[in-house]
CSV table of C-alpha atoms and ligand atoms in Angstrom, one decimal:
chain,number,residue,atom,x,y,z
A,10,MET,CA,46.3,-146.6,93.8
A,11,ASN,CA,46.6,-144.9,90.4
A,12,ILE,CA,48.1,-147.0,87.7
A,13,VAL,CA,49.0,-145.6,84.2
A,14,LEU,CA,49.1,-148.0,81.2
A,15,LEU,CA,51.3,-147.2,78.3
A,16,GLY,CA,51.6,-149.3,75.2
A,17,ILE,CA,51.1,-149.1,71.4
A,18,GLN,CA,48.2,-150.6,69.7
A,19,GLY,CA,48.6,-154.4,69.6
A,20,SER,CA,50.5,-154.5,72.9
A,21,GLY,CA,47.6,-156.1,74.6
A,22,LYS,CA,46.4,-153.3,76.9
A,23,GLY,CA,42.7,-154.3,76.6
A,24,THR,CA,43.5,-157.9,77.3
A,25,LEU,CA,45.6,-156.9,80.4
A,26,VAL,CA,42.8,-154.7,81.7
A,27,ALA,CA,40.5,-157.8,81.4
A,28,SER,CA,42.9,-159.9,83.3
A,29,LEU,CA,43.4,-157.3,86.1
A,30,GLU,CA,39.8,-157.0,86.5
A,31,LYS,CA,39.7,-160.6,87.7
A,32,GLU,CA,42.3,-159.9,90.4
A,33,LEU,CA,41.9,-156.3,91.5
A,34,GLU,CA,39.0,-153.8,91.9
A,35,PHE,CA,39.4,-150.6,90.1
A,36,ASP,CA,37.8,-148.2,87.8
A,37,LEU,CA,39.1,-147.8,84.3
A,38,ILE,CA,39.7,-144.3,83.2
A,39,SER,CA,39.8,-144.4,79.5
A,40,THR,CA,39.6,-140.8,78.3
A,41,GLY,CA,37.5,-141.5,75.1
A,42,GLN,CA,34.9,-143.4,77.2
A,43,LEU,CA,35.0,-141.0,80.0
A,44,LEU,CA,34.3,-138.0,77.7
A,45,ARG,CA,31.4,-140.0,76.0
A,46,ASP,CA,29.9,-140.6,79.6
A,47,GLU,CA,30.2,-137.0,80.5
A,48,VAL,CA,28.4,-136.0,77.3
A,49,ALA,CA,25.6,-138.5,78.1
A,50,THR,CA,25.0,-136.8,81.6
A,51,GLY,CA,24.0,-133.6,79.8
A,52,SER,CA,26.1,-131.5,82.3
A,53,ALA,CA,27.5,-128.1,81.5
A,54,LEU,CA,30.9,-129.8,81.0
A,55,GLY,CA,29.3,-132.6,78.8
A,56,ARG,CA,27.7,-130.0,76.6
A,57,HIS,CA,30.9,-128.2,76.2
A,58,ILE,CA,32.7,-131.4,75.2
A,59,LYS,CA,30.0,-132.3,72.6
A,60,GLU,CA,30.3,-128.7,71.2
A,61,VAL,CA,34.1,-129.1,70.7
A,62,GLN,CA,33.8,-132.5,69.3
A,63,THR,CA,30.9,-131.7,66.9
A,64,SER,CA,33.1,-128.9,65.5
A,65,GLY,CA,35.8,-131.5,64.8
A,66,ASN,CA,38.3,-130.3,67.3
A,67,LEU,CA,40.2,-132.2,69.9
A,68,VAL,CA,39.0,-131.7,73.5
A,69,GLU,CA,41.3,-129.3,75.3
A,70,LEU,CA,43.6,-130.7,78.0
A,71,ASP,CA,41.9,-128.5,80.6
A,72,THR,CA,38.5,-130.1,79.9
A,73,VAL,CA,40.0,-133.6,79.9
A,74,LEU,CA,41.4,-132.8,83.4
A,75,LYS,CA,38.3,-131.5,84.6
A,76,THR,CA,36.3,-134.6,83.5
A,77,ILE,CA,39.0,-136.8,85.1
A,78,GLN,CA,38.8,-134.8,88.3
A,79,LYS,CA,35.0,-135.1,88.3
A,80,LYS,CA,35.4,-138.9,87.9
A,81,LEU,CA,37.8,-139.2,90.8
A,82,LYS,CA,35.6,-137.1,93.0
A,83,THR,CA,32.4,-139.1,92.4
A,84,SER,CA,33.5,-142.6,92.1
A,85,LYS,CA,34.0,-144.6,95.2
A,86,SER,CA,36.9,-146.7,93.9
A,87,LYS,CA,40.2,-146.8,95.7
A,88,ASN,CA,42.1,-147.9,92.6
A,89,TYR,CA,42.3,-146.4,89.1
A,90,VAL,CA,43.7,-147.7,85.8
A,91,PHE,CA,44.4,-144.9,83.2
A,92,ASP,CA,44.4,-146.1,79.6
A,93,GLY,CA,45.2,-143.6,76.9
A,94,PHE,CA,46.1,-140.8,79.5
A,95,PRO,CA,48.5,-139.2,79.8
A,96,ARG,CA,49.8,-139.5,76.2
A,97,ASN,CA,52.5,-137.1,76.3
A,98,LEU,CA,54.8,-135.1,78.8
A,99,GLU,CA,52.6,-132.0,79.0
A,100,GLN,CA,49.6,-134.2,80.0
A,101,ALA,CA,51.6,-136.0,82.6
A,102,LYS,CA,52.8,-132.8,84.2
A,103,GLU,CA,49.2,-131.5,84.3
A,104,MET,CA,47.9,-134.8,85.7
A,105,GLU,CA,50.2,-134.5,88.6
A,106,LYS,CA,48.3,-131.5,89.7
A,107,ILE,CA,45.0,-133.3,90.1
A,108,CYS,CA,46.2,-136.8,91.4
A,109,ASP,CA,49.2,-139.0,92.3
A,110,VAL,CA,50.5,-141.6,90.1
A,111,ASP,CA,51.8,-144.8,91.8
A,112,LEU,CA,52.8,-147.0,89.1
A,113,VAL,CA,53.3,-146.7,85.3
A,114,VAL,CA,53.2,-149.9,83.4
A,115,CYS,CA,54.8,-149.7,80.0
A,116,LEU,CA,54.1,-152.6,77.6
A,117,ASN,CA,57.0,-153.0,75.2
A,118,LEU,CA,56.3,-154.7,72.0
A,119,THR,CA,58.7,-155.1,68.9
A,120,GLN,CA,57.4,-153.6,65.8
A,121,GLU,CA,57.6,-157.0,64.1
A,122,VAL,CA,55.2,-158.5,66.6
A,123,ALA,CA,52.9,-155.5,66.5
A,124,LEU,CA,52.9,-155.9,62.8
A,125,LYS,CA,51.9,-159.5,63.0
A,126,ARG,CA,49.1,-158.9,65.5
A,127,LEU,CA,47.7,-155.9,63.8
A,128,LEU,CA,47.6,-157.4,60.4
A,129,ASN,CA,45.7,-160.4,61.9
A,130,ARG,CA,43.2,-158.1,63.6
A,131,LEU,CA,39.6,-157.8,62.6
A,132,THR,CA,37.3,-155.1,64.1
A,133,CYS,CA,33.5,-155.5,64.3
A,134,SER,CA,31.9,-152.6,62.4
A,135,LYS,CA,28.9,-152.8,64.9
A,136,CYS,CA,30.2,-153.4,68.4
A,137,GLY,CA,33.8,-152.4,67.9
A,138,ASN,CA,35.3,-155.7,69.5
A,139,VAL,CA,38.5,-156.8,68.0
A,140,PHE,CA,39.3,-160.5,67.0
A,141,SER,CA,42.2,-162.3,65.6
A,142,LYS,CA,41.8,-163.7,62.0
A,143,LEU,CA,43.4,-166.8,63.4
A,144,ARG,CA,40.5,-167.4,65.8
A,145,VAL,CA,37.4,-166.4,63.8
A,146,LYS,CA,36.5,-168.5,60.7
A,147,SER,CA,34.3,-165.9,58.9
A,148,ASN,CA,33.8,-162.3,58.7
A,149,VAL,CA,30.8,-162.3,61.0
A,150,CYS,CA,31.2,-161.0,64.6
A,151,PRO,CA,30.7,-163.9,67.1
A,152,ILE,CA,29.2,-161.6,69.7
A,153,CYS,CA,26.7,-159.4,67.7
A,154,LYS,CA,26.8,-160.8,64.1
A,155,GLY,CA,28.1,-157.5,62.8
A,156,LYS,CA,30.5,-157.4,59.9
A,157,LEU,CA,34.2,-157.9,60.8
A,158,GLU,CA,36.6,-155.6,59.0
A,159,GLN,CA,40.3,-154.8,58.8
A,160,ARG,CA,41.0,-151.3,59.8
A,161,TYR,CA,41.9,-149.2,56.8
A,162,ASP,CA,45.3,-148.0,58.4
A,163,ASP,CA,46.3,-151.5,59.5
A,164,THR,CA,48.7,-151.7,56.7
A,165,PRO,CA,52.5,-152.2,57.2
A,166,GLU,CA,53.0,-148.5,56.2
A,167,GLY,CA,50.2,-147.3,58.5
A,168,ILE,CA,51.5,-149.4,61.4
A,169,ALA,CA,55.1,-148.1,61.0
A,170,LYS,CA,53.7,-144.6,61.0
A,171,ARG,CA,51.8,-145.1,64.2
A,172,PHE,CA,54.9,-146.7,65.8
A,173,GLU,CA,57.1,-143.8,65.0
A,174,GLU,CA,54.3,-141.3,66.4
A,175,TYR,CA,53.9,-143.4,69.5
A,176,PHE,CA,57.6,-143.4,70.2
A,177,ARG,CA,58.0,-139.7,69.5
A,178,GLN,CA,55.3,-138.9,72.2
A,179,THR,CA,55.9,-141.6,74.6
A,180,HIS,CA,59.7,-141.5,74.9
A,181,PRO,CA,59.8,-138.2,77.0
A,182,LEU,CA,56.9,-139.6,79.1
A,183,ILE,CA,58.9,-142.8,79.9
A,184,GLU,CA,61.9,-140.8,80.9
A,185,PHE,CA,59.8,-138.7,83.1
A,186,TYR,CA,58.3,-141.6,85.1
A,187,LYS,CA,61.6,-143.4,85.1
A,188,ALA,CA,63.2,-140.6,86.8
A,189,LYS,CA,60.4,-140.7,89.5
A,190,HIS,CA,61.0,-144.4,89.8
A,191,LEU,CA,57.4,-145.2,88.9
A,192,LEU,CA,57.9,-147.2,85.7
A,193,ILE,CA,58.0,-150.9,85.1
A,194,GLU,CA,58.6,-152.0,81.6
A,195,VAL,CA,57.0,-155.3,80.7
A,196,ASP,CA,57.9,-157.5,77.6
A,197,ALA,CA,54.5,-157.6,75.8
A,198,ASN,CA,56.0,-160.0,73.1
A,199,ARG,CA,54.9,-162.9,75.3
A,200,SER,CA,51.6,-164.4,76.2
A,201,PRO,CA,48.8,-162.3,77.8
A,202,GLU,CA,49.1,-164.6,80.9
A,203,GLU,CA,52.8,-163.9,81.4
A,204,VAL,CA,52.3,-160.2,80.9
A,205,ALA,CA,49.4,-160.1,83.5
A,206,GLU,CA,51.5,-162.0,85.9
A,207,ASP,CA,54.3,-159.6,85.8
A,208,VAL,CA,52.0,-156.6,86.2
A,209,LEU,CA,50.1,-158.1,89.1
A,210,ARG,CA,53.4,-158.8,90.9
A,211,ALA,CA,54.5,-155.2,90.4
A,212,ILE,CA,51.2,-153.9,91.7
A,213,ASN,CA,51.5,-156.1,94.8
A,214,GLU,CA,55.0,-154.9,95.4
A,215,ARG,CA,53.9,-151.3,95.3
A,216,ASN,CA,51.1,-152.0,97.6
A,217,ASN,CA,53.3,-153.6,100.2
A,218,LYS,CA,55.7,-150.7,100.1
A,219,LYS,CA,52.9,-148.3,101.1
B,5,LIG,ZN1,30.2,-157.2,67.0
């Protein structure tokens, strides 16, 4: 089963993935990580990715697809969760050529709640983990003791801009998957537990239909 996750920053995709991992066996395909892993193998594909990235360019869609295809071929998993891909309609159409999508989960968040969450967010400058200001008492990372910082673009203006950009890209994608009856929309303004419960129910329903 291939599941695509859609949701803006702050919608809780990372938390959802962690909850799903307790209930379901799957490989996470997060394109950033996938490309880094491919570079680390030193393969011809990996060397190409490194070259493109070093020159400051975005890795071409064709290369991303090749990397995903390679992952699907070499991994033994039966389930995949895609996070961060596809990001727009073009990518979704190309993705169809290499694998099926069984379920698309869209985490919907109001801008107001996203703003609240992101303004309270601290990122560790060393390990990259994210914490809520409400939960950590100092600016020291509880995991690695690195320094916790607010992202420079986590300002009300920066967040509003990212919201706009997200909807511009995602709206056609949502319509595309809706027409294929693959989309479920989940209210992500609620607690992580409630969100995970809805998503797991949808996954089970899909599985039973198969
Ligand atoms: Zn850390």
